[in-house]
Amino acid sequence: MKSLAEHVESPELAAACLQFIESGGHTTQSFGLGQVIGQVFALLYLSPRPLCLDEIAEELGVSKASVSTTVRQLESWSAVKHVWVKSDRRDFYEAETDFKAMLRQGVLGTLRKKMDTAAVRLENVETTLADALEKSAQTGREETKVVAERLQRARQFHAKINGLLNNPLLDHLL
Amino acid sequence: MKSLAEHVESPELAAACLQFIESGGHTTQSFGLGQVIGQVFALLYLSPRPLCLDEIAEELGVSKASVSTTVRQLESWSAVKHVWVKSDRRDFYEAETDFKAMLRQGVLGTLRKKMDTAAVRLENVETTLADALEKSAQTGREETKVVAERLQRARQFHAKINGLLNNPLLDHLL
DNA sequence: AACTACGTTCAGTTTGCACTGAACGACAAT
DNA sequence: ATTGTCGTTCAGTGCAAACTGAACGTAGTT
């Protein structure tokens, strides 16, 4: 991280920016994502102009490979967007300022995907359970019904969370 | 995982339970937590009676150490609760059936903690920024104000999310 | 064509973390 | 006291994933 100190007028401002970038890295790391992705976004968020891959890599002191993959992930969440600079082959990126859209396509998007895969798993369990219910119909055991009831409640909970994620009220609250 | 097959009447029902337990493990693992924690909760959730550590460990085929730490984590989220069985020294646990409370103290609780630590970091950045603003007051540079504005917007976003997490409407939606 | 400056990819490395096994302390029973 | 059965703890292990470095493909430049 050296060029930042060159571009910024006061060392105090540079210190604040570095603190912010570091905080972003710690935050994303605490959520299981790496620390690079948070640093990249924080840097782009504070940058007054779009930056290219090499600038980001040099600024953060990480490899260009990390920045390449990270930027594409951020782009898929519409957290950063591609920007073309006239007569320059390089790819420049700038941070998305609309946090709401970022949250929708980023956090909520991945959350919805996980809910979908969980739904598939639950459906498989229910088909297996249907076999069990069918074969124990003559015996009429108690335990089967208890398990069936628990599984049904789990599905209801899943549906409730799913509904919450797609609730327009949630969008309105942001 | 062998005792389950012994306690359950039909092999189909046991298969459904195992599928459910496995699904729970996959789900928690997809969220960065291990797979054991999801399996433990799923097992306790389907179990008609409270289980002790050794039973859980043997059922899932994991070490008792994992179960010990995992159960305490689940307990801190009030996802499982301690149950005493008369004239038995062992600690028994059963699953919490109230998913709402579980979600509040589990997911939202840890989320709130992360927001708090992020808030501390943001405050540190702002004090550093205050120094920069003070020292650049005479110069009155443009860049400092831009960065200050961006940081302020970041703080506003943080406050918004914080407010959403503590919004009683969110509780009502669950 | 040769050369350079891009971005991407992939094998290799390292770091972090879930999980284990053994040792330990507590406590009850004999 | 001693033995046995609990639960917890901690150093060690294995593995997954972040990150790196070099090679590659591509496109513009001379």
XYZ file of C-alpha atoms (C1' of nucleotides) in Angstrom:
408
model
C 0.000 0.000 0.000
C 2.182 2.844 -1.121
C 0.541 4.723 -3.937
C -2.293 5.848 -1.736
C 0.073 7.945 0.312
C 1.271 9.552 -2.911
C -2.157 10.414 -4.231
C -3.549 11.808 -1.023
C -2.590 15.198 0.250
C -2.465 14.593 3.985
C -0.994 11.606 5.797
C -3.878 11.765 8.256
C -6.409 11.252 5.495
C -4.373 8.375 4.137
C -4.327 6.827 7.594
C -8.100 7.069 7.818
C -8.478 5.432 4.416
C -6.129 2.620 5.342
C -8.051 2.060 8.542
C -11.287 1.902 6.591
C -9.838 -0.524 4.065
C -8.482 -2.719 6.823
C -11.838 -2.642 8.563
C -13.528 -3.773 5.397
C -11.124 -6.675 5.151
C -11.738 -7.727 8.735
C -15.483 -7.510 8.255
C -15.633 -9.700 5.155
C -13.247 -12.149 6.767
C -15.497 -12.420 9.812
C -18.254 -13.517 7.462
C -16.181 -16.335 6.000
C -15.283 -14.522 2.792
C -11.629 -13.598 2.474
C -10.222 -10.296 3.624
C -9.207 -9.250 0.121
C -12.747 -8.803 -1.105
C -13.578 -6.349 1.642
C -10.364 -4.442 1.087
C -10.958 -4.187 -2.652
C -14.444 -2.837 -2.195
C -13.388 -0.404 0.516
C -10.577 0.896 -1.658
C -12.855 1.391 -4.653
C -15.480 2.921 -2.410
C -13.109 5.622 -1.206
C -11.365 6.153 -4.514
C -12.409 9.344 -6.314
C -11.703 7.727 -9.678
C -12.057 4.211 -11.116
C -9.069 1.939 -10.617
C -7.629 -0.835 -12.751
C -6.531 -4.261 -11.554
C -2.857 -3.421 -11.251
C -3.549 -0.301 -9.253
C -5.758 -2.202 -6.840
C -3.242 -5.015 -6.483
C -0.338 -2.680 -5.852
C -2.344 -0.537 -3.477
C -3.413 -3.463 -1.314
C -0.208 -5.416 -1.682
C -1.959 -8.529 -2.997
C -1.563 -10.514 -6.177
C -3.324 -9.463 -9.352
C -4.868 -12.927 -9.504
C -6.720 -12.337 -6.254
C -7.964 -8.997 -7.463
C -9.169 -10.487 -10.747
C -11.314 -13.157 -9.144
C -12.429 -10.900 -6.326
C -13.544 -8.129 -8.641
C -15.631 -10.547 -10.658
C -17.318 -11.768 -7.492
C -18.033 -8.207 -6.424
C -19.365 -7.551 -9.899
C -21.743 -10.512 -9.666
C -23.160 -8.896 -6.545
C -23.285 -5.540 -8.360
C -21.058 -4.162 -5.635
C -18.648 -2.789 -8.224
C -19.173 -2.022 -11.885
C -17.006 -2.053 -14.955
C -16.013 1.354 -16.317
C -14.332 2.087 -19.603
C -11.776 4.842 -19.795
C -11.240 6.372 -23.203
C -8.212 5.144 -25.095
C -7.202 2.746 -22.354
C -7.254 -1.001 -22.797
C -7.294 -1.684 -19.080
C -10.458 -2.597 -17.172
C -11.398 0.001 -14.626
C -13.807 -0.530 -11.780
C -15.678 1.720 -9.445
C -17.760 0.966 -6.373
C -21.517 0.801 -6.511
C -22.990 3.495 -4.311
C -26.437 1.946 -4.095
C -26.110 -0.191 -1.014
C -29.662 -1.425 -1.291
C -29.214 -3.083 -4.663
C -25.879 -4.384 -3.468
C -27.513 -6.047 -0.493
C -30.308 -7.518 -2.577
C -28.097 -9.163 -5.163
C -25.255 -9.916 -2.769
C -26.317 -11.145 0.626
C -29.945 -11.916 -0.078
C -29.079 -13.502 -3.402
C -26.667 -16.033 -1.958
C -29.066 -16.587 0.917
C -31.847 -17.448 -1.511
C -29.578 -19.919 -3.293
C -28.771 -21.688 -0.052
C -32.447 -21.823 0.790
C -33.164 -23.400 -2.580
C -30.607 -26.164 -2.156
C -31.928 -26.773 1.342
C -35.420 -27.030 -0.128
C -34.277 -29.696 -2.547
C -32.777 -31.675 0.322
C -35.962 -31.378 2.348
C -38.030 -32.613 -0.579
C -35.819 -35.663 -0.915
C -36.281 -36.371 2.782
C -40.032 -36.092 2.418
C -40.177 -38.562 -0.435
C -38.204 -41.023 1.648
C -40.544 -40.344 4.525
C -43.526 -40.975 2.279
C -42.181 -44.482 1.710
C -41.872 -44.983 5.442
C -45.413 -43.750 6.056
C -46.773 -45.990 3.358
C -45.068 -49.136 4.616
C -45.945 -48.482 8.251
C -49.584 -47.743 7.453
C -50.700 -51.194 8.502
C -48.624 -51.175 11.659
C -49.594 -47.587 12.451
C -46.576 -46.904 14.623
C -46.436 -43.808 16.765
C -42.822 -42.857 16.177
C -43.253 -42.461 12.456
C -45.979 -39.924 12.925
C -43.904 -37.959 15.418
C -40.996 -37.732 13.008
C -43.346 -36.798 10.200
C -44.779 -34.010 12.289
C -41.322 -32.670 13.127
C -40.278 -32.743 9.508
C -43.430 -30.923 8.524
C -42.684 -28.196 11.047
C -39.157 -27.889 9.654
C -40.599 -27.406 6.194
C -43.014 -24.803 7.473
C -40.125 -22.918 9.012
C -38.212 -23.107 5.764
C -41.208 -21.749 3.883
C -41.554 -18.937 6.381
C -37.954 -17.810 5.941
C -38.323 -18.116 2.201
C -41.375 -15.939 2.288
C -39.592 -13.413 4.427
C -36.718 -13.158 1.975
C -39.124 -12.513 -0.889
C -41.373 -10.248 1.123
C -41.659 -6.798 -0.467
C -41.829 -5.417 3.052
C -38.198 -6.394 3.527
C -37.233 -4.333 0.520
C -39.195 -1.457 1.893
C -37.406 -1.599 5.217
C -33.969 -1.108 3.674
C -24.497 -44.086 13.007
C -25.778 -47.431 14.069
C -27.971 -47.083 17.105
C -30.589 -45.176 15.192
C -31.344 -48.207 13.129
C -31.856 -50.172 16.309
C -34.228 -47.739 17.934
C -36.406 -47.102 14.927
C -38.964 -49.605 13.781
C -38.677 -49.275 10.020
C -35.530 -48.952 7.954
C -37.337 -46.461 5.700
C -37.933 -44.131 8.620
C -34.307 -44.451 9.664
C -33.251 -43.581 6.125
C -35.379 -40.460 6.187
C -33.867 -39.411 9.509
C -30.355 -39.965 8.256
C -31.119 -37.918 5.166
C -32.444 -35.134 7.331
C -29.405 -35.219 9.608
C -27.090 -35.193 6.645
C -28.999 -32.280 5.144
C -28.597 -30.352 8.362
C -24.866 -30.958 8.262
C -24.598 -29.771 4.678
C -26.614 -26.663 5.437
C -24.539 -25.540 8.407
C -21.377 -26.293 6.491
C -22.531 -24.125 3.617
C -22.780 -21.281 6.097
C -19.175 -21.673 7.231
C -19.997 -23.488 10.470
C -18.942 -27.118 10.541
C -21.191 -29.957 9.512
C -21.270 -31.479 12.977
C -23.327 -28.697 14.483
C -26.096 -29.134 11.957
C -26.064 -32.881 12.388
C -26.257 -32.627 16.168
C -29.220 -30.309 16.051
C -30.997 -32.362 13.405
C -30.510 -35.509 15.463
C -31.820 -33.906 18.618
C -34.663 -32.362 16.677
C -35.892 -35.732 15.446
C -35.173 -37.610 18.652
C -38.288 -38.398 20.699
C -36.244 -38.279 23.918
C -33.292 -36.250 25.169
C -29.868 -37.641 24.319
C -26.553 -37.510 26.184
C -23.178 -36.685 24.692
C -22.057 -40.258 24.187
C -25.262 -41.186 22.439
C -24.973 -38.248 20.082
C -21.320 -38.963 19.367
C -21.908 -42.629 18.661
C -24.986 -41.928 16.580
C -23.223 -39.449 14.338
C -19.882 -41.229 14.363
C -17.976 -38.174 15.575
C -15.771 -37.603 18.586
C -17.274 -36.716 21.934
C -15.091 -33.617 21.991
C -16.823 -32.239 18.937
C -20.208 -32.915 20.438
C -19.234 -31.219 23.691
C -18.172 -27.952 22.102
C -20.931 -28.069 19.511
C -23.660 -28.599 22.079
C -22.476 -25.616 24.094
C -22.562 -23.452 20.993
C -26.061 -24.636 20.189
C -26.997 -23.938 23.786
C -25.688 -20.367 23.554
C -28.068 -19.894 20.643
C -30.844 -21.554 22.651
C -31.127 -24.069 19.858
C -30.859 -26.911 22.336
C -31.478 -26.976 26.065
C -30.082 -28.908 28.967
C -32.378 -31.547 30.450
C -31.837 -33.461 33.663
C -32.885 -37.072 33.846
C -33.592 -38.410 37.308
C -30.825 -40.435 38.916
C -28.517 -40.011 35.943
C -25.297 -38.063 36.131
C -25.089 -37.570 32.403
C -26.082 -34.340 30.673
C -29.022 -34.768 28.370
C -30.039 -32.344 25.678
C -33.127 -31.809 23.615
C -33.794 -29.536 20.657
C -35.563 -26.240 21.047
C -38.791 -26.298 19.098
C -39.251 -22.538 19.030
C -37.499 -21.629 15.804
C -38.253 -17.975 16.280
C -36.303 -17.610 19.525
C -33.584 -19.765 18.030
C -33.241 -17.425 15.089
C -33.225 -14.351 17.296
C -30.498 -15.485 19.627
C -28.601 -17.488 17.027
C -28.348 -15.824 13.644
C -29.463 -12.340 14.570
C -27.397 -12.408 17.754
C -24.135 -13.150 16.027
C -25.084 -10.689 13.319
C -25.540 -7.991 15.914
C -22.149 -8.769 17.434
C -20.465 -8.417 14.065
C -22.255 -5.135 13.528
C -21.002 -3.907 16.878
C -17.376 -4.689 16.160
C -17.777 -3.074 12.763
C -19.193 -0.019 14.514
C -16.143 0.215 16.754
C -13.895 0.081 13.702
C -15.918 2.767 11.964
C -15.673 5.012 14.993
C -11.911 4.642 15.046
C -11.800 5.589 11.401
C -13.901 8.657 12.074
C -11.639 9.881 14.856
C -8.691 9.532 12.527
C -10.667 11.357 9.902
C -11.449 14.126 12.378
C -7.708 14.711 12.692
C -7.418 14.914 8.939
C -10.307 17.345 8.661
C -8.844 19.525 11.391
C -5.389 19.700 9.871
C -6.665 20.296 6.365
C -9.060 23.020 7.480
C -6.717 25.798 6.403
C -5.957 24.174 3.069
C -9.585 23.218 2.483
C -8.818 20.419 0.069
C -11.587 18.845 -1.944
C -10.515 15.231 -1.607
C -10.797 15.192 2.138
C -14.412 16.274 1.988
C -15.219 13.625 -0.586
C -13.769 10.892 1.577
C -15.559 12.290 4.603
C -18.837 12.210 2.725
C -18.297 8.616 1.648
C -17.464 7.549 5.171
C -20.544 9.287 6.455
C -22.693 7.387 3.964
C -21.087 4.148 5.071
C -21.986 4.947 8.639
C -25.541 5.763 7.643
C -25.810 2.394 5.940
C -24.452 0.687 9.003
C -27.003 2.473 11.169
C -29.772 1.463 8.805
C -28.896 -2.214 8.995
C -28.540 -1.940 12.748
C -31.976 -0.405 12.958
C -33.401 -3.140 10.783
C -31.985 -5.841 13.028
C -33.570 -4.233 16.075
C -36.793 -3.366 14.318
C -39.798 -4.936 16.071
C -41.337 -5.352 12.627
C -38.690 -7.946 11.838
C -39.732 -9.957 14.864
C -43.324 -9.682 13.766
C -42.539 -11.014 10.313
C -41.078 -14.251 11.632
C 5.556 -10.607 -37.595
C 7.423 -9.587 -33.335
C 6.547 -7.254 -29.185
C 4.152 -5.477 -25.346
C 0.436 -4.877 -22.119
C -3.588 -6.555 -20.666
C -6.803 -10.158 -17.971
C -7.529 -14.875 -16.859
C -6.436 -19.505 -15.350
C -4.349 -23.158 -12.880
C -1.160 -25.764 -10.124
C 1.212 -25.077 -5.885
C 1.621 -23.152 -1.337
C 0.165 -21.552 2.903
C -3.021 -20.278 6.225
C -6.873 -21.152 9.019
C -10.229 -24.108 11.096
C -13.030 -28.177 12.007
C -12.258 -32.278 14.142
C -9.729 -35.856 16.798
C -7.527 -38.431 20.680
C -5.637 -38.457 24.916
C -5.101 -36.436 29.212
C -7.233 -34.171 32.894
C -10.480 -32.783 36.826
C -14.899 -33.609 39.059
C -17.894 -36.553 41.211
C -20.314 -40.692 42.667
C -20.173 -45.530 43.943
C -17.902 -49.501 45.938
C -8.668 -44.841 48.868
C -9.832 -46.612 44.495
C -12.306 -47.386 40.693
C -15.247 -45.946 37.038
C -18.023 -42.639 34.532
C -18.943 -38.305 33.415
C -17.667 -33.654 30.688
C -14.081 -30.557 29.330
C -9.671 -29.059 27.440
C -5.735 -28.854 24.523
C -2.090 -30.052 21.402
C -2.008 -32.336 17.025
C -3.870 -33.596 12.467
C -6.098 -33.302 8.233
C -8.416 -30.699 4.940
C -10.562 -27.041 2.638
C -10.080 -22.636 0.905
C -7.703 -18.193 0.241
C -3.957 -16.539 -1.951
C 0.171 -16.631 -4.950
C 3.179 -16.947 -9.146
C 3.854 -18.234 -13.575
C 2.101 -19.505 -17.804
C -1.314 -18.721 -21.191
C -4.533 -16.370 -24.672
C -5.753 -12.082 -26.614
C -5.589 -7.688 -28.558
C -3.410 -3.539 -29.682
C 1.318 -1.389 -31.167
C 5.595 -0.756 -33.832
